[in-house]
Coordinates of C-alpha atoms in Angstrom, one line a residue:
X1 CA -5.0 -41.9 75.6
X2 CA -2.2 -39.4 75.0
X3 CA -1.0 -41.5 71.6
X4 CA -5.0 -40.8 71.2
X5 CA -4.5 -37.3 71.3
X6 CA -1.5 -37.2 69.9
X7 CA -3.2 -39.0 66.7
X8 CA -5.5 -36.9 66.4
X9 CA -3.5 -33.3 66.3
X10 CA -1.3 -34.6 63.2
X11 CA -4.5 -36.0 61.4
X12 CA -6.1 -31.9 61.6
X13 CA -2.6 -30.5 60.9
X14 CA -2.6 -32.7 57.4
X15 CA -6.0 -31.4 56.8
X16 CA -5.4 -27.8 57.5
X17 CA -2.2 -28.1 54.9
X18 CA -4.2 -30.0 52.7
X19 CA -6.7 -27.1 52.4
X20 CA -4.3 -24.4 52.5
X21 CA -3.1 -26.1 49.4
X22 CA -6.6 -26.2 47.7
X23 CA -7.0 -23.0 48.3
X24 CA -3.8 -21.7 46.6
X25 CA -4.0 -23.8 43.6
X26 CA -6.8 -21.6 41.9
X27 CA -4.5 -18.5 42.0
X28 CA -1.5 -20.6 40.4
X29 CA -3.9 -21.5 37.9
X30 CA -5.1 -17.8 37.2
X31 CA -1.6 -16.7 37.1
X32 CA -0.3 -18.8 34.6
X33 CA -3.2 -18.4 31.8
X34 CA -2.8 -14.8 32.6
X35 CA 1.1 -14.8 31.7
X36 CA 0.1 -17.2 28.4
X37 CA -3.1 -14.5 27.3
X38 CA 0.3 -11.5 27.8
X39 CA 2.7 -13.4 25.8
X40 CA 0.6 -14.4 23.2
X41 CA -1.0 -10.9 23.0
X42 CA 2.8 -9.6 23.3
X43 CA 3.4 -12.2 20.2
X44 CA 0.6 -11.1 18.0
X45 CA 1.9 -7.5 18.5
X46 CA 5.1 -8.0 17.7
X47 CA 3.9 -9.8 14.2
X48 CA 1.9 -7.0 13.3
X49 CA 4.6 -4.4 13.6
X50 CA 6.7 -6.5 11.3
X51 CA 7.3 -4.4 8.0
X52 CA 6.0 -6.6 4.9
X53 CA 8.6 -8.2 3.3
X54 CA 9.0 -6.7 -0.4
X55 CA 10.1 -8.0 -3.5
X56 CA 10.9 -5.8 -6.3
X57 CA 11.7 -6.5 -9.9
X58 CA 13.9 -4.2 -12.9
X59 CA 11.9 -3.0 -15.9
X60 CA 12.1 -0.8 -18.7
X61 CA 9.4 1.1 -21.4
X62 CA 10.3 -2.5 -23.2
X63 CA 9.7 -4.8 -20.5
X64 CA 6.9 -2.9 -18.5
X65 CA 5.4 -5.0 -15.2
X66 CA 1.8 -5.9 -14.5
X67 CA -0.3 -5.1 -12.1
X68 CA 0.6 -6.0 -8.4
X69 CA 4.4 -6.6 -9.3
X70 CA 6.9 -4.1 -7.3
X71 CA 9.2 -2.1 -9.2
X72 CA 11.9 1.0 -7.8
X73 CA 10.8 4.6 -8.9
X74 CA 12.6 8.1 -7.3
X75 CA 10.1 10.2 -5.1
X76 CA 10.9 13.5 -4.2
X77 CA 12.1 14.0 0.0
X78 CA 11.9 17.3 1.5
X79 CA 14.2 16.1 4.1
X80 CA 17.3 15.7 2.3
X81 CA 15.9 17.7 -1.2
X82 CA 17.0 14.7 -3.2
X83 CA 15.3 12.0 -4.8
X84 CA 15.3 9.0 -2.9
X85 CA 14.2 5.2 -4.5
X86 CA 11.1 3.7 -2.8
X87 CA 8.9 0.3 -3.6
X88 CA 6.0 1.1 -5.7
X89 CA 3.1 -1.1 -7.6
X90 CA -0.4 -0.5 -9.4
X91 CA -2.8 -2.5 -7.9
X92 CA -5.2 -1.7 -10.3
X93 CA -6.5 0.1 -13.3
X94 CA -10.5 1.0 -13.4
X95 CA -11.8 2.5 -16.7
X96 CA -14.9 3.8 -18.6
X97 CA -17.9 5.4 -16.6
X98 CA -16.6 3.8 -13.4
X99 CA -13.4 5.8 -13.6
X100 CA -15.1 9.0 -15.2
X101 CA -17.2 9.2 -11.7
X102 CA -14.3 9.1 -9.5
X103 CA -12.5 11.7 -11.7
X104 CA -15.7 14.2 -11.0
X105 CA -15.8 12.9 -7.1
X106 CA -12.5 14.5 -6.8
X107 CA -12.6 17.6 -9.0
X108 CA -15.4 18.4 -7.1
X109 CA -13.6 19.0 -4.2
X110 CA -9.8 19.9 -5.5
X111 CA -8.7 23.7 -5.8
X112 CA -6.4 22.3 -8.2
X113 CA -8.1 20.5 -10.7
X114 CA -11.1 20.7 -12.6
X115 CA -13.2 18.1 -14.3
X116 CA -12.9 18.0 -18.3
X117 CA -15.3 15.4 -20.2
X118 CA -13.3 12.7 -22.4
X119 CA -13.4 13.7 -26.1
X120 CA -15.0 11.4 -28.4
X121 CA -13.3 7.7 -28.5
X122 CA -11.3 8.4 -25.5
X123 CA -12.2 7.6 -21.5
X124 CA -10.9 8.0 -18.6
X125 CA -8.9 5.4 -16.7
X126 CA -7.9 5.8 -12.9
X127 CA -4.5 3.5 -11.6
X128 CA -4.7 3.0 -8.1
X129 CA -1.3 2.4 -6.6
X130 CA 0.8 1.6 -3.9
X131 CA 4.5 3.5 -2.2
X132 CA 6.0 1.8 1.0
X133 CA 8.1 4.7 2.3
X134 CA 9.1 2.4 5.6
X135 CA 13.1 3.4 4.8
X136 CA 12.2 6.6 3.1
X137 CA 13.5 9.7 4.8
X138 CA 10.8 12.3 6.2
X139 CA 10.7 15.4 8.5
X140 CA 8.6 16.4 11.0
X141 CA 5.8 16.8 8.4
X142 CA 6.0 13.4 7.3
X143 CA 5.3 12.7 3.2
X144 CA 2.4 12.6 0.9
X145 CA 1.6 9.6 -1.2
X146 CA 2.4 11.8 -4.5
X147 CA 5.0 10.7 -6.9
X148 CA 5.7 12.3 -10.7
X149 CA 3.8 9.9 -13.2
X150 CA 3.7 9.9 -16.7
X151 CA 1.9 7.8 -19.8
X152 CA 3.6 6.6 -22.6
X153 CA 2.6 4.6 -25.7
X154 CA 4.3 1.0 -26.2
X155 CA 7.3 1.1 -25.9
X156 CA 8.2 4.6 -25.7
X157 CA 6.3 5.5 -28.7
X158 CA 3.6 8.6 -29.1
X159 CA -0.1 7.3 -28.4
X160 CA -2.4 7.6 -31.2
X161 CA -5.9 8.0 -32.3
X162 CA -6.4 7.0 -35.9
X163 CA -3.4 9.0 -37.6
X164 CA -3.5 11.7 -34.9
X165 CA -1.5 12.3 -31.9
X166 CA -2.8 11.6 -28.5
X167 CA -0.7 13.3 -25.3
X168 CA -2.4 13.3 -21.8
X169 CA -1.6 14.6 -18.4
X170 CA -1.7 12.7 -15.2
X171 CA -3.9 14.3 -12.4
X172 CA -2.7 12.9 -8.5
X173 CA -5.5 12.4 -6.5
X174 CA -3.7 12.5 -3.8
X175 CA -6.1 12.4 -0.4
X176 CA -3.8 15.2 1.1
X177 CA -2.6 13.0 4.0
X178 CA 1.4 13.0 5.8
X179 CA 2.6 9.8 6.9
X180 CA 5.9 8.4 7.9
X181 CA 6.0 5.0 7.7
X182 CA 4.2 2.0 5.9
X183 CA 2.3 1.5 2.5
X184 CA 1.1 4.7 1.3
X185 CA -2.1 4.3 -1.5
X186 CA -3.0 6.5 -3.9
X187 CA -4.6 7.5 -7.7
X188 CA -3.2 8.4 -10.5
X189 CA -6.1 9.6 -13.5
X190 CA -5.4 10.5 -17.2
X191 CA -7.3 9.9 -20.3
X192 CA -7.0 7.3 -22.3
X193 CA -8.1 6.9 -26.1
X194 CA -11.0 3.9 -26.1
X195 CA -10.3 0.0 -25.4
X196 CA -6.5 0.9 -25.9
X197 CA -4.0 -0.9 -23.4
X198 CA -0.9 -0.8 -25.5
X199 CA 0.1 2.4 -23.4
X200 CA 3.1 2.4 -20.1
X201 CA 2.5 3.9 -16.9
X202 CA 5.6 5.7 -16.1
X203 CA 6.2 6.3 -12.1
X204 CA 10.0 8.1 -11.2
X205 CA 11.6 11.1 -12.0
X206 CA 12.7 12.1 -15.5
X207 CA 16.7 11.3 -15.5
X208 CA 16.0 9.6 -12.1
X209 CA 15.2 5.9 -11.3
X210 CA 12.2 5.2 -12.9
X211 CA 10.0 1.9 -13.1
X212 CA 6.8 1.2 -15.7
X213 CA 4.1 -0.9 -15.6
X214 CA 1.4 -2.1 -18.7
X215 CA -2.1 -2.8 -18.5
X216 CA -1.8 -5.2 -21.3
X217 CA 0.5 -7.3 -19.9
X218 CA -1.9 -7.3 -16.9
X219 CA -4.5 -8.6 -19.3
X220 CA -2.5 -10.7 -21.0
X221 CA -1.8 -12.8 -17.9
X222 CA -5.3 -12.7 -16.4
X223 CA -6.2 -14.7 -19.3

């Protein structure tokens, strides 16, 4: 009888551990998808704080870039009142009507500008672009996605309309934001005589490091 007895206390300590065990397993579990769902969560983080990896290319008034290619231009920093080189691209270069109604959208609302109809056979065109100012020096104020632009004809030569000369101006319509790190967009506007593409947008300091970019040569490989 005692083996009986004895028998029967080791059978309900095996089942007591045996549910003690059960009963922990569940928590394990929980614990180890909960440290996966953190380190994949810490994973995705870290990937989106990764700066974009750039790629920039030389050019001149001769060899202008196309669209979506990064050049090096100078932009002006307040920090250190020098120019300073930063990555910069046009993304894109709207024209006609379309372009002529974002023009008015932001006269409308600038103390600086005012909106002045194209003459006859010219439009306006509006380049929207890109400036990554992640190693670009700023102050407590941050920086502005502004830098000096200019249009040119083909290869550095006067734009004309029939045997006339055409100048134009470049208008920043900047949305008045500060920022201090990233991809900074923007628009640059200026007029543009009719179905011409033969012309170089000029971004960069005059007698600083400047880079250009063609909306023919755009067209030209979008063919």
């Amino acid at each position: 009888m005692k083996k009986i007895g004895i028998l029967w206390m080791m059978a309900a300590a095996i089942m007591t551990l045996s549910a003690c065990s059960s009963q922990a397993s569940p928590d394990s579990v929980s614990l180890t998808e909960s440290d996966t769902s953190a380190k994949s969560s810490s994973a995705a983080q870290n990937s989106a704080n990764k700066k974009e990896k750039i790629t920039t290319s030389s050019a001149s008034v001769n060899t202008p870039l196309e669209c979506n290619v990064w050049g090096i231009a100078a932009k002006y920093c307040t920090k250190t009142q020098t120019y300073v080189n930063v990555p910069v691209r046009i993304t894109n270069i709207t024209r006609g009507e379309q372009a002529e109604t974002l023009v008015k959208q932001f006269t409308s609302k600038s103390s600086v500008y005012s909106y002045q109809a194209a003459e006859k056979n010219v439009e306006w065109a509006v380049a929207d672009y890109e400036i990554c100012i992640d190693d670009f020096p700023v102050d407590e104020g941050g920086t502005d996605n502004t830098i000096t632009a200019f249009i040119t004809g083909e290869n550095g030569s006067e734009i004309t309309v029939g045997d006339k000369l055409f100048s134009t101006s470049v208008i920043h319509m900047s949305n008045g934001k500060y920022e201090y790190d990233g991809i900074l967009k923007g628009q640059l506007a200026y007029k543009i005589p009719q179905k011409n593409k033969n012309y170089v947008i000029v971004l960069g300091e005059y007698e600083e490091t400047q880079t250009f970019f063609s909306e023919a040569s755009e067209n030209k490989n979008s063919k």
